[in-house]
Every structure is written in structure tokens, then in C-alpha cells.
PDB file of C-alpha atoms in Angstrom:
ATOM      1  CA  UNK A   1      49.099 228.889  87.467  1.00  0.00           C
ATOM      2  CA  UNK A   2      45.406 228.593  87.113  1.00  0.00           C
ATOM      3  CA  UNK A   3      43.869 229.965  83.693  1.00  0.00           C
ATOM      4  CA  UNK A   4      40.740 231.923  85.447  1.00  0.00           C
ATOM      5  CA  UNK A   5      43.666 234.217  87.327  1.00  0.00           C
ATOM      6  CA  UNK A   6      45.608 234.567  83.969  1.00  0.00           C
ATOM      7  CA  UNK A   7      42.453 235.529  81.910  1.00  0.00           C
ATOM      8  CA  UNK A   8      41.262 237.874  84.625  1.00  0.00           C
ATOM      9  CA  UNK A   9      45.215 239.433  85.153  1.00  0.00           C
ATOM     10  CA  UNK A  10      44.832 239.569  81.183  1.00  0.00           C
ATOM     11  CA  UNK A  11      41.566 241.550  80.961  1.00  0.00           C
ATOM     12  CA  UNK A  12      42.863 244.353  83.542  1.00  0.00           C
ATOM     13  CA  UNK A  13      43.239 248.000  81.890  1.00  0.00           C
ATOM     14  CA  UNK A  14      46.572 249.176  81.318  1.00  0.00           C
ATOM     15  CA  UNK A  15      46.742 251.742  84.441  1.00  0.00           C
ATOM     16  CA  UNK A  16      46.080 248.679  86.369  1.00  0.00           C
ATOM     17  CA  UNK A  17      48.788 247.748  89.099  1.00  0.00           C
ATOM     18  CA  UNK A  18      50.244 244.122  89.738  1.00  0.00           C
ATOM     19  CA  UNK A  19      52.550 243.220  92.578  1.00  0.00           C
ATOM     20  CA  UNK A  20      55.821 241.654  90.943  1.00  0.00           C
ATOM     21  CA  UNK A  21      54.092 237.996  91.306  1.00  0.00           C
ATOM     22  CA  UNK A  22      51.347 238.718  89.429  1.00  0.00           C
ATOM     23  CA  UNK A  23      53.712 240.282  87.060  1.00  0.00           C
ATOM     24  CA  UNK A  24      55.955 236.935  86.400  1.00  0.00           C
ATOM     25  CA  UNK A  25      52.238 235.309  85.967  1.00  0.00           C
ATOM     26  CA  UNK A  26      50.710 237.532  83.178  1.00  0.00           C
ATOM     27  CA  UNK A  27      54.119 237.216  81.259  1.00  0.00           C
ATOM     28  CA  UNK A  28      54.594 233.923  82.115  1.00  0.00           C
ATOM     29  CA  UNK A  29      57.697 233.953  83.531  1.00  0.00           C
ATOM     30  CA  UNK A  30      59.119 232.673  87.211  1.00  0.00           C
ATOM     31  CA  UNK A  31      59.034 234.919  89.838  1.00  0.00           C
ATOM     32  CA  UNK A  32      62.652 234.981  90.260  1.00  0.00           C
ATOM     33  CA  UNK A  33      63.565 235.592  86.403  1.00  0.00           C
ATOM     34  CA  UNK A  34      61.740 238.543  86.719  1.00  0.00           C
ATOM     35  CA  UNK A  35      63.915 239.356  90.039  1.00  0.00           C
ATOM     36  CA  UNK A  36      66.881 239.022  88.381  1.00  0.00           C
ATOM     37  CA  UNK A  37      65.568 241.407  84.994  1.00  0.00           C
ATOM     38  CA  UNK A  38      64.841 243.731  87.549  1.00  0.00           C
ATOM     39  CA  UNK A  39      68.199 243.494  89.025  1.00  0.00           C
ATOM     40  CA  UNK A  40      70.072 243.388  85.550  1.00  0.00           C
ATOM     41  CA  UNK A  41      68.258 246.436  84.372  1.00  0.00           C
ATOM     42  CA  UNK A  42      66.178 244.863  82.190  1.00  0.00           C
ATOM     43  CA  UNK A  43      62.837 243.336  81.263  1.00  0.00           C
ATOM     44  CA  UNK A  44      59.630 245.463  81.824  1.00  0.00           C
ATOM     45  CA  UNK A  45      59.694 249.044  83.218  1.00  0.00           C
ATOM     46  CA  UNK A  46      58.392 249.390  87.138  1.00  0.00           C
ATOM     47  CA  UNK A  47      58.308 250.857  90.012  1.00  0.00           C
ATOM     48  CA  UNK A  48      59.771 250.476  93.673  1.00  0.00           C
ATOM     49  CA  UNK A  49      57.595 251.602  95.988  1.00  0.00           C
ATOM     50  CA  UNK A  50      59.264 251.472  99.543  1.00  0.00           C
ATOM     51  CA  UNK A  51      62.102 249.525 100.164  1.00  0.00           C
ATOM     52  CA  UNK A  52      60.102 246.068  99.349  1.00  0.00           C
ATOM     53  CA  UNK A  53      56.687 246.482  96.994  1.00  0.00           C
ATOM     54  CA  UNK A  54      57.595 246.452  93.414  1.00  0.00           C
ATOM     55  CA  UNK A  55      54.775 246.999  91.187  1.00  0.00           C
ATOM     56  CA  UNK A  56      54.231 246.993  87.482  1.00  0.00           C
ATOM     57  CA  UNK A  57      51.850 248.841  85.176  1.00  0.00           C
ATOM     58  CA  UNK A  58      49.589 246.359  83.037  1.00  0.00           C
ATOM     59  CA  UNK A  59      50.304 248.480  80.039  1.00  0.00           C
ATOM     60  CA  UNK A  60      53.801 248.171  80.600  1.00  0.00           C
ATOM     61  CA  UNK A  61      53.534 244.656  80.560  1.00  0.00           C
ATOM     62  CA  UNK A  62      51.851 244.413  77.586  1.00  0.00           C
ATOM     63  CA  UNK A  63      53.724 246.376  75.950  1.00  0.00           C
ATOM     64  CA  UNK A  64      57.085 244.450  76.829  1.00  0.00           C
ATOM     65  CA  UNK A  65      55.529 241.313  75.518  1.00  0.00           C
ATOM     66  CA  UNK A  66      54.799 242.111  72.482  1.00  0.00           C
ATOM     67  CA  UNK A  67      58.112 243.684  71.827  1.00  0.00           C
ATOM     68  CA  UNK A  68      57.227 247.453  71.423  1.00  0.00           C
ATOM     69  CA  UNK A  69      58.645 248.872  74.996  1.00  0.00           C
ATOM     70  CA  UNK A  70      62.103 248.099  76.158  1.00  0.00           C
ATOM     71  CA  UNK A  71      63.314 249.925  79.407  1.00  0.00           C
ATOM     72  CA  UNK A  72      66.764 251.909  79.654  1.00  0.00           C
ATOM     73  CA  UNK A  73      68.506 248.940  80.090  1.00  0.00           C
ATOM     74  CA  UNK A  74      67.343 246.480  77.358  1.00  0.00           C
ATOM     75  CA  UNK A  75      67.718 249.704  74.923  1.00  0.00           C
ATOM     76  CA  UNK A  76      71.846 249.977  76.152  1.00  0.00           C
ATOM     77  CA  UNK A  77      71.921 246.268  75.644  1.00  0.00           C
ATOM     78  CA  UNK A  78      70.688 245.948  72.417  1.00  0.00           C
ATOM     79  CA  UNK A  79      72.674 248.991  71.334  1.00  0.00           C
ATOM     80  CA  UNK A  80      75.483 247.607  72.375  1.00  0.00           C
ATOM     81  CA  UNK A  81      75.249 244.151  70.499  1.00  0.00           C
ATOM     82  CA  UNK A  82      74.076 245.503  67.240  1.00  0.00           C
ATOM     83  CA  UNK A  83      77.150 248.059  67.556  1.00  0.00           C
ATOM     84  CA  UNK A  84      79.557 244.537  68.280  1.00  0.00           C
ATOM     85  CA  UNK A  85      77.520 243.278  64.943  1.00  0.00           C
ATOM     86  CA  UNK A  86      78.382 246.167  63.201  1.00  0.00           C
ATOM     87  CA  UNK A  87      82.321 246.052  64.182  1.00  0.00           C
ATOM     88  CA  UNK A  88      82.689 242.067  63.774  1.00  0.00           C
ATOM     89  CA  UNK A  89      81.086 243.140  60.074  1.00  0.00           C
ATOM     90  CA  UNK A  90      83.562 245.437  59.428  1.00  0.00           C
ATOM     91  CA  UNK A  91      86.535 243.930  60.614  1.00  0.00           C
ATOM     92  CA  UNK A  92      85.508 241.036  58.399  1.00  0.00           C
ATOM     93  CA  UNK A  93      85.447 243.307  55.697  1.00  0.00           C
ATOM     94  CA  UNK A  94      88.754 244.866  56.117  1.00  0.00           C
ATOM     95  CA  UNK A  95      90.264 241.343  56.251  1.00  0.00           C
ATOM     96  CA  UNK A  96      88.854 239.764  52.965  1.00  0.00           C
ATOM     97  CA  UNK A  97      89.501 242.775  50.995  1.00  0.00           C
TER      98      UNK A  97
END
């Protein structure tokens, strides 16, 4: 990945459009993680457009890198292992005491 394409993918506005490739680049990731995020429900938000061109909002992005935007699916996902957290603490709990 060559630095000039990730500084200028970097300094883009936030309304700003990337094809999924460019995506993986600006959050460093390989094209094909991203692929399967998409597929799990998780990782950035973004939209299909057609049956082929995904596309992702440079806000969006940003946003999901530094931690403050999780889509639908991250959101069930973390739910769902802070409530396991919450019933493994319990049930440890009701067998000490």
C-alpha cells in the first residue's frame, strides 16, 4: 500500500465515497477481512449499491476506527458477550456463596 494513496484516502471529507478496496486500505485491513465483516454483519456501516459495488462513507470509517460507531451487528454482538459476562458472574456468585 503506498503512503501518498493512504494520506490522500485519509484527508477525504467524511461524505466522501470509497469502493470497498479503498475501504480495507484506509483501515488497514485486507480486502477480504473486510468481505467477510460485511458478510458477518459487522465492521463498518455501508452500502450495496447494485448487486456488486459496495461503498463506504469516509465518516463512517473513521468513525469505526476510532471505536465510536458500531453497526447493528457489532452492537448485538457485544450485547450479547457482556450479557454471557454478566451470567458467568453470577453463576459464580451463586456457587461460592
Amino acid at each position: 500500500m503506498e503512503t501518498n494513496l493512504l494520506a490522500e484516502l485519509h484527508s477525504l471529507p467524511d461524505d466522501a465515497l470509497l469502493t470497498a478496496d479503498e475501504a480495507a486500505q484506509f483501515l488497514r485491513l485486507k480486502y477480504t477481512t473486510l468481505a467477510w465483516y460485511r458478510c458477518q454483519g459487522v465492521g463498518p456501516k455501508f452500502s450495496r449499491v447494485g448487486p456488486k459495488l459496495i461503498s463506504y462513507r469516509v465518516g463512517d470509517l473513521r468513525d469505526y476506527a476510532s471505536g465510536q460507531a458500531m453497526g447493528d451487528g457489532v452492537q448485538r454482538a457485544a450485547q450479547a458477550a457482556l450479557a454471557g459476562r454478566r451470567r458467568a458472574a453470577s453463576l459464580r456468585k451463586k456457587s461460592e456463596g
